[in-house]
PDB file of C-alpha atoms in Angstrom:
ATOM      1  CA  MET X   1       0.043  12.609  22.646  1.00  0.00           C
ATOM      2  CA  ARG X   2       2.102  10.037  20.773  1.00  0.00           C
ATOM      3  CA  LEU X   3       0.721   9.194  17.326  1.00  0.00           C
ATOM      4  CA  LEU X   4       1.594   6.423  14.896  1.00  0.00           C
ATOM      5  CA  MET X   5       0.507   7.389  11.372  1.00  0.00           C
ATOM      6  CA  VAL X   6       0.048   4.321   9.172  1.00  0.00           C
ATOM      7  CA  SER X   7      -0.336   4.146   5.400  1.00  0.00           C
ATOM      8  CA  ALA X   8       0.175   1.418   2.824  1.00  0.00           C
ATOM      9  CA  THR X   9       2.308   3.606   0.534  1.00  0.00           C
ATOM     10  CA  THR X  10       4.457   6.697   0.906  1.00  0.00           C
ATOM     11  CA  TYR X  11       2.351   8.350  -1.813  1.00  0.00           C
ATOM     12  CA  GLU X  12      -0.751   8.295   0.383  1.00  0.00           C
ATOM     13  CA  MET X  13       1.147  10.031   3.196  1.00  0.00           C
ATOM     14  CA  ALA X  14       3.369  12.351   1.129  1.00  0.00           C
ATOM     15  CA  PRO X  15       1.517  15.645   1.777  1.00  0.00           C
ATOM     16  CA  LEU X  16       1.491  14.973   5.528  1.00  0.00           C
ATOM     17  CA  LEU X  17       5.221  14.253   5.489  1.00  0.00           C
ATOM     18  CA  HIS X  18       5.819  17.501   3.578  1.00  0.00           C
ATOM     19  CA  PHE X  19       3.713  19.390   6.131  1.00  0.00           C
ATOM     20  CA  LEU X  20       5.684  17.896   9.010  1.00  0.00           C
ATOM     21  CA  GLU X  21       9.011  18.670   7.364  1.00  0.00           C
ATOM     22  CA  GLU X  22       7.931  22.301   6.987  1.00  0.00           C
ATOM     23  CA  ASN X  23       6.219  22.784  10.349  1.00  0.00           C
ATOM     24  CA  ALA X  24       7.496  20.225  12.846  1.00  0.00           C
ATOM     25  CA  VAL X  25      10.774  19.452  14.549  1.00  0.00           C
ATOM     26  CA  ARG X  26      12.232  16.506  12.700  1.00  0.00           C
ATOM     27  CA  HIS X  27      14.391  14.114  14.686  1.00  0.00           C
ATOM     28  CA  SER X  28      14.411  11.484  11.940  1.00  0.00           C
ATOM     29  CA  PHE X  29      12.221  10.244   9.095  1.00  0.00           C
ATOM     30  CA  PHE X  30      10.324   8.249  11.730  1.00  0.00           C
ATOM     31  CA  HIS X  31      10.097  10.889  14.466  1.00  0.00           C
ATOM     32  CA  PHE X  32       8.546  14.375  14.405  1.00  0.00           C
ATOM     33  CA  GLU X  33       7.492  16.736  17.196  1.00  0.00           C
ATOM     34  CA  PHE X  34       4.514  18.987  16.436  1.00  0.00           C
ATOM     35  CA  ASN X  35       2.266  20.969  18.808  1.00  0.00           C
ATOM     36  CA  GLN X  36       3.676  19.033  21.774  1.00  0.00           C
ATOM     37  CA  HIS X  37       2.786  15.762  20.043  1.00  0.00           C
ATOM     38  CA  THR X  38       5.159  13.042  18.922  1.00  0.00           C
ATOM     39  CA  ILE X  39       4.369  11.713  15.446  1.00  0.00           C
ATOM     40  CA  HIS X  40       5.834   8.511  13.997  1.00  0.00           C
ATOM     41  CA  PRO X  41       5.098   7.758  10.296  1.00  0.00           C
ATOM     42  CA  LEU X  42       4.879   4.085   9.293  1.00  0.00           C
ATOM     43  CA  VAL X  43       4.597   2.920   5.675  1.00  0.00           C
ATOM     44  CA  THR X  44       3.589  -0.730   5.784  1.00  0.00           C
ATOM     45  CA  GLY X  45       3.374  -1.820   2.173  1.00  0.00           C
ATOM     46  CA  VAL X  46       0.180  -2.832   0.393  1.00  0.00           C
ATOM     47  CA  GLY X  47      -2.148  -5.524   1.705  1.00  0.00           C
ATOM     48  CA  MET X  48      -3.253  -7.215   4.888  1.00  0.00           C
ATOM     49  CA  VAL X  49      -0.129  -9.238   5.639  1.00  0.00           C
ATOM     50  CA  ASN X  50       2.226  -6.291   5.170  1.00  0.00           C
ATOM     51  CA  THR X  51       0.018  -4.081   7.321  1.00  0.00           C
ATOM     52  CA  ALA X  52      -0.297  -6.449  10.269  1.00  0.00           C
ATOM     53  CA  LEU X  53       3.361  -7.469  10.216  1.00  0.00           C
ATOM     54  CA  ALA X  54       4.709  -3.922   9.921  1.00  0.00           C
ATOM     55  CA  MET X  55       2.552  -2.759  12.810  1.00  0.00           C
ATOM     56  CA  ALA X  56       3.546  -5.691  15.012  1.00  0.00           C
ATOM     57  CA  ARG X  57       7.225  -5.043  14.283  1.00  0.00           C
ATOM     58  CA  SER X  58       7.062  -1.272  14.794  1.00  0.00           C
ATOM     59  CA  GLU X  59       9.413  -0.131  17.535  1.00  0.00           C
ATOM     60  CA  TYR X  60       6.931   2.608  18.464  1.00  0.00           C
ATOM     61  CA  ILE X  61       3.678   0.633  18.695  1.00  0.00           C
ATOM     62  CA  LYS X  62       3.933  -0.057  22.433  1.00  0.00           C
ATOM     63  CA  GLU X  63       4.434   3.573  23.407  1.00  0.00           C
ATOM     64  CA  VAL X  64       1.910   5.429  21.214  1.00  0.00           C
ATOM     65  CA  ASP X  65      -1.480   6.643  22.460  1.00  0.00           C
ATOM     66  CA  LEU X  66      -3.297   6.544  19.122  1.00  0.00           C
ATOM     67  CA  VAL X  67      -2.750   4.802  15.790  1.00  0.00           C
ATOM     68  CA  ILE X  68      -4.252   6.448  12.701  1.00  0.00           C
ATOM     69  CA  GLN X  69      -4.473   4.641   9.380  1.00  0.00           C
ATOM     70  CA  MET X  70      -4.756   6.909   6.356  1.00  0.00           C
ATOM     71  CA  GLY X  71      -5.399   5.674   2.841  1.00  0.00           C
ATOM     72  CA  VAL X  72      -7.610   5.646  -0.216  1.00  0.00           C
ATOM     73  CA  ALA X  73     -10.574   3.404  -0.948  1.00  0.00           C
ATOM     74  CA  GLY X  74     -13.091   2.471  -3.600  1.00  0.00           C
ATOM     75  CA  SER X  75     -16.769   3.261  -3.057  1.00  0.00           C
ATOM     76  CA  PHE X  76     -19.681   0.884  -3.592  1.00  0.00           C
ATOM     77  CA  THR X  77     -22.242   3.666  -3.203  1.00  0.00           C
ATOM     78  CA  PRO X  78     -23.025   6.720  -5.375  1.00  0.00           C
ATOM     79  CA  ASP X  79     -23.567   8.688  -2.150  1.00  0.00           C
ATOM     80  CA  LEU X  80     -19.798   9.065  -1.757  1.00  0.00           C
ATOM     81  CA  ALA X  81     -18.320  11.395  -4.372  1.00  0.00           C
ATOM     82  CA  LEU X  82     -14.733  10.974  -5.449  1.00  0.00           C
ATOM     83  CA  GLY X  83     -12.489  12.811  -3.029  1.00  0.00           C
ATOM     84  CA  THR X  84     -14.839  12.407  -0.063  1.00  0.00           C
ATOM     85  CA  VAL X  85     -13.008  11.669   3.187  1.00  0.00           C
ATOM     86  CA  VAL X  86     -14.656   9.210   5.593  1.00  0.00           C
ATOM     87  CA  GLU X  87     -14.036   7.415   8.867  1.00  0.00           C
ATOM     88  CA  VAL X  88     -14.326   3.632   8.840  1.00  0.00           C
ATOM     89  CA  THR X  89     -16.177   2.416  11.925  1.00  0.00           C
ATOM     90  CA  SER X  90     -16.739  -1.212  10.847  1.00  0.00           C
ATOM     91  CA  ASP X  91     -14.534  -3.369   8.629  1.00  0.00           C
ATOM     92  CA  ARG X  92     -14.202  -7.029   7.773  1.00  0.00           C
ATOM     93  CA  PHE X  93     -12.126  -9.540   5.835  1.00  0.00           C
ATOM     94  CA  ALA X  94     -14.343 -10.010   2.796  1.00  0.00           C
ATOM     95  CA  ASP X  95     -12.583 -12.650   0.710  1.00  0.00           C
ATOM     96  CA  LEU X  96     -11.493 -15.163   3.359  1.00  0.00           C
ATOM     97  CA  GLY X  97     -13.421 -18.309   2.538  1.00  0.00           C
ATOM     98  CA  VAL X  98     -14.366 -20.398  -0.487  1.00  0.00           C
ATOM     99  CA  GLU X  99     -15.859 -19.789  -3.889  1.00  0.00           C
ATOM    100  CA  GLU X 100     -18.745 -22.176  -4.465  1.00  0.00           C
ATOM    101  CA  ALA X 101     -19.493 -24.041  -7.718  1.00  0.00           C
ATOM    102  CA  ASP X 102     -22.163 -21.474  -8.631  1.00  0.00           C
ATOM    103  CA  GLY X 103     -19.705 -18.592  -8.171  1.00  0.00           C
ATOM    104  CA  SER X 104     -21.105 -17.473  -4.810  1.00  0.00           C
ATOM    105  CA  PHE X 105     -18.826 -16.833  -1.840  1.00  0.00           C
ATOM    106  CA  THR X 106     -19.011 -18.508   1.579  1.00  0.00           C
ATOM    107  CA  ASP X 107     -16.888 -16.895   4.261  1.00  0.00           C
ATOM    108  CA  VAL X 108     -15.063 -18.600   7.123  1.00  0.00           C
ATOM    109  CA  TYR X 109     -17.745 -17.625   9.624  1.00  0.00           C
ATOM    110  CA  GLU X 110     -20.477 -19.293   7.586  1.00  0.00           C
ATOM    111  CA  MET X 111     -18.206 -22.346   7.327  1.00  0.00           C
ATOM    112  CA  ASP X 112     -17.792 -22.390  11.135  1.00  0.00           C
ATOM    113  CA  LEU X 113     -14.017 -22.171  10.748  1.00  0.00           C
ATOM    114  CA  CYS X 114     -13.866 -18.986  12.819  1.00  0.00           C
ATOM    115  CA  GLU X 115     -16.045 -17.621  15.599  1.00  0.00           C
ATOM    116  CA  LYS X 116     -17.909 -14.622  14.243  1.00  0.00           C
ATOM    117  CA  ASP X 117     -18.122 -13.151  17.756  1.00  0.00           C
ATOM    118  CA  GLY X 118     -14.708 -14.253  19.005  1.00  0.00           C
ATOM    119  CA  TYR X 119     -12.641 -11.289  20.189  1.00  0.00           C
ATOM    120  CA  PRO X 120     -12.154  -8.832  18.563  1.00  0.00           C
ATOM    121  CA  PHE X 121     -14.894  -9.672  16.049  1.00  0.00           C
ATOM    122  CA  GLU X 122     -18.567  -8.712  16.331  1.00  0.00           C
ATOM    123  CA  ASP X 123     -20.636 -10.831  13.960  1.00  0.00           C
ATOM    124  CA  GLY X 124     -17.565 -11.056  11.735  1.00  0.00           C
ATOM    125  CA  TRP X 125     -16.964  -7.298  11.782  1.00  0.00           C
ATOM    126  CA  LEU X 126     -14.051  -5.419  13.306  1.00  0.00           C
ATOM    127  CA  LYS X 127     -14.509  -2.065  15.016  1.00  0.00           C
ATOM    128  CA  PRO X 128     -12.011   0.445  16.435  1.00  0.00           C
ATOM    129  CA  GLY X 129     -13.197   0.173  20.029  1.00  0.00           C
ATOM    130  CA  LYS X 130     -13.178   3.092  22.458  1.00  0.00           C
ATOM    131  CA  GLN X 131     -12.331   6.370  20.749  1.00  0.00           C
ATOM    132  CA  VAL X 132      -9.983   9.074  22.004  1.00  0.00           C
ATOM    133  CA  LEU X 133     -10.534  11.401  19.027  1.00  0.00           C
ATOM    134  CA  LYS X 134     -13.685  12.309  17.117  1.00  0.00           C
ATOM    135  CA  SER X 135     -13.032  12.931  13.430  1.00  0.00           C
ATOM    136  CA  GLY X 136     -16.405  14.512  12.626  1.00  0.00           C
ATOM    137  CA  LEU X 137     -16.310  12.723   9.266  1.00  0.00           C
ATOM    138  CA  LYS X 138     -19.020  10.584   7.705  1.00  0.00           C
ATOM    139  CA  GLU X 139     -18.890   7.080   9.191  1.00  0.00           C
ATOM    140  CA  VAL X 140     -18.884   4.086   6.839  1.00  0.00           C
ATOM    141  CA  ARG X 141     -18.682   0.283   6.745  1.00  0.00           C
ATOM    142  CA  ALA X 142     -15.750  -1.165   4.818  1.00  0.00           C
ATOM    143  CA  LEU X 143     -14.605  -4.430   3.292  1.00  0.00           C
ATOM    144  CA  THR X 144     -10.966  -5.481   3.144  1.00  0.00           C
ATOM    145  CA  VAL X 145      -9.909  -7.641   0.212  1.00  0.00           C
ATOM    146  CA  ASN X 146      -6.816  -9.079  -1.415  1.00  0.00           C
ATOM    147  CA  LYS X 147      -8.347  -8.679  -4.871  1.00  0.00           C
ATOM    148  CA  VAL X 148     -10.282  -5.457  -5.416  1.00  0.00           C
ATOM    149  CA  HIS X 149     -13.552  -5.902  -7.247  1.00  0.00           C
ATOM    150  CA  GLY X 150     -13.638  -4.971 -10.932  1.00  0.00           C
ATOM    151  CA  HIS X 151     -16.289  -7.220 -12.490  1.00  0.00           C
ATOM    152  CA  ALA X 152     -19.986  -6.310 -12.464  1.00  0.00           C
ATOM    153  CA  GLU X 153     -21.245  -9.701 -11.284  1.00  0.00           C
ATOM    154  CA  SER X 154     -18.769 -10.027  -8.401  1.00  0.00           C
ATOM    155  CA  ILE X 155     -19.423  -6.430  -7.344  1.00  0.00           C
ATOM    156  CA  ASP X 156     -23.165  -7.059  -7.232  1.00  0.00           C
ATOM    157  CA  ARG X 157     -22.672 -10.216  -5.165  1.00  0.00           C
ATOM    158  CA  ILE X 158     -20.379  -8.659  -2.562  1.00  0.00           C
ATOM    159  CA  VAL X 159     -22.626  -5.610  -2.154  1.00  0.00           C
ATOM    160  CA  LYS X 160     -25.674  -7.807  -1.567  1.00  0.00           C
ATOM    161  CA  LYS X 161     -23.775 -10.055   0.834  1.00  0.00           C
ATOM    162  CA  TYR X 162     -22.230  -7.428   3.118  1.00  0.00           C
ATOM    163  CA  ASN X 163     -23.962  -4.107   2.390  1.00  0.00           C
ATOM    164  CA  ALA X 164     -20.749  -2.123   2.847  1.00  0.00           C
ATOM    165  CA  ASP X 165     -19.904   1.372   1.622  1.00  0.00           C
ATOM    166  CA  ILE X 166     -16.237   1.088   0.627  1.00  0.00           C
ATOM    167  CA  GLU X 167     -13.394  -1.383   0.131  1.00  0.00           C
ATOM    168  CA  SER X 168      -9.654  -1.284   0.747  1.00  0.00           C
ATOM    169  CA  MET X 169      -6.779  -3.748   0.956  1.00  0.00           C
ATOM    170  CA  GLU X 170      -5.635  -3.050   4.527  1.00  0.00           C
ATOM    171  CA  GLY X 171      -8.364  -1.722   6.831  1.00  0.00           C
ATOM    172  CA  ALA X 172      -9.527  -4.873   8.621  1.00  0.00           C
ATOM    173  CA  ALA X 173      -5.930  -5.955   9.216  1.00  0.00           C
ATOM    174  CA  PHE X 174      -5.265  -2.544  10.771  1.00  0.00           C
ATOM    175  CA  PHE X 175      -8.233  -2.838  13.139  1.00  0.00           C
ATOM    176  CA  TYR X 176      -7.344  -6.440  13.971  1.00  0.00           C
ATOM    177  CA  ALA X 177      -3.738  -5.571  14.858  1.00  0.00           C
ATOM    178  CA  CYS X 178      -4.765  -2.553  16.944  1.00  0.00           C
ATOM    179  CA  ARG X 179      -7.415  -4.433  18.877  1.00  0.00           C
ATOM    180  CA  LEU X 180      -5.102  -7.366  19.654  1.00  0.00           C
ATOM    181  CA  MET X 181      -2.353  -4.979  20.771  1.00  0.00           C
ATOM    182  CA  ASP X 182      -4.875  -2.940  22.788  1.00  0.00           C
ATOM    183  CA  LYS X 183      -4.207   0.273  20.878  1.00  0.00           C
ATOM    184  CA  LYS X 184      -6.680   3.097  20.326  1.00  0.00           C
ATOM    185  CA  CYS X 185      -7.133   3.545  16.608  1.00  0.00           C
ATOM    186  CA  LEU X 186      -8.780   5.551  13.866  1.00  0.00           C
ATOM    187  CA  GLN X 187      -9.141   4.637  10.184  1.00  0.00           C
ATOM    188  CA  ILE X 188      -9.507   7.568   7.770  1.00  0.00           C
ATOM    189  CA  ARG X 189      -9.914   7.052   4.029  1.00  0.00           C
ATOM    190  CA  ALA X 190     -10.619   9.140   0.946  1.00  0.00           C
ATOM    191  CA  ILE X 191     -12.599   7.878  -2.036  1.00  0.00           C
ATOM    192  CA  SER X 192     -10.336   7.567  -5.065  1.00  0.00           C
ATOM    193  CA  ASN X 193     -12.652   5.542  -7.304  1.00  0.00           C
ATOM    194  CA  LYS X 194     -15.991   3.892  -7.686  1.00  0.00           C
ATOM    195  CA  VAL X 195     -16.065   0.105  -7.360  1.00  0.00           C
ATOM    196  CA  GLU X 196     -17.273  -0.628 -10.869  1.00  0.00           C
ATOM    197  CA  PRO X 197     -16.138  -2.613 -13.911  1.00  0.00           C
ATOM    198  CA  ARG X 198     -12.428  -1.818 -13.968  1.00  0.00           C
ATOM    199  CA  ASN X 199     -11.903   1.717 -15.328  1.00  0.00           C
ATOM    200  CA  ARG X 200      -8.630   3.172 -14.095  1.00  0.00           C
ATOM    201  CA  ALA X 201      -9.123   6.316 -16.203  1.00  0.00           C
ATOM    202  CA  ALA X 202     -12.071   7.357 -14.013  1.00  0.00           C
ATOM    203  CA  TRP X 203     -10.064   7.409 -10.791  1.00  0.00           C
ATOM    204  CA  GLU X 204      -9.217  10.679  -9.020  1.00  0.00           C
ATOM    205  CA  LEU X 205      -6.311   9.485  -6.915  1.00  0.00           C
ATOM    206  CA  ALA X 206      -4.487  12.810  -6.581  1.00  0.00           C
ATOM    207  CA  LYS X 207      -7.655  14.573  -5.415  1.00  0.00           C
ATOM    208  CA  ALA X 208      -8.371  11.817  -2.880  1.00  0.00           C
ATOM    209  CA  ILE X 209      -4.862  11.971  -1.451  1.00  0.00           C
ATOM    210  CA  ASP X 210      -4.911  15.768  -1.199  1.00  0.00           C
ATOM    211  CA  ASN X 211      -8.259  15.704   0.613  1.00  0.00           C
ATOM    212  CA  LEU X 212      -7.180  12.822   2.837  1.00  0.00           C
ATOM    213  CA  ASN X 213      -4.030  14.571   3.984  1.00  0.00           C
ATOM    214  CA  GLY X 214      -5.891  17.834   4.502  1.00  0.00           C
ATOM    215  CA  GLU X 215      -8.239  16.116   6.938  1.00  0.00           C
ATOM    216  CA  ILE X 216      -5.401  14.302   8.687  1.00  0.00           C
ATOM    217  CA  ILE X 217      -3.521  17.569   9.190  1.00  0.00           C
ATOM    218  CA  ARG X 218      -6.728  19.148  10.513  1.00  0.00           C
ATOM    219  CA  LEU X 219      -7.126  16.325  13.025  1.00  0.00           C
ATOM    220  CA  ILE X 220      -3.539  16.572  14.196  1.00  0.00           C
ATOM    221  CA  GLN X 221      -3.886  20.325  14.649  1.00  0.00           C
ATOM    222  CA  GLN X 222      -7.092  20.005  16.696  1.00  0.00           C
ATOM    223  CA  ILE X 223      -5.742  17.434  19.173  1.00  0.00           C
TER     224      ILE X 223
END
């Protein structure tokens, strides 16, 4: 199987790259052979635009069988402990729209600027489509934002509006690009922080990345 491994930063993929360097045949930084699989790492840069553009420009995207996005995320729910690794099965662009005079948010679907069920959307949500690999991880709903939430009032509003479990800065763009390019995909994320009034000291980024990469390596080994 040919795999394209996508992350926003090299840091989020570093343990996987170390594993491949130690255990795989390395043809280049962008090409490894492991267990009869071809693995191409792709670091896109942070955010939706970088993610979609980097994937569209990838020289490997047309030939791979599965695209896996790996990254960290913030959790809206206390049910997800820091370090927990999850699979995102629904995602959406959660800050594309207008802020109203009362501070509420109206998205482009409510404004009738976009069709909420126009392909590849389902009621404004994006999903990975037909799966070729089961992760066995807890499945969650995610929001993708340009500005992560760090104020109590805005957090409360977005949770009530969309009832999602986690947020990231790339996930919906990843699903959107994969669906439009007709690529099988999987989005795996580890919880690095709670979505709460901004408190960087409470994050457990290193733990999340270690757990994330451990699960990714497990998945690659079981294919």
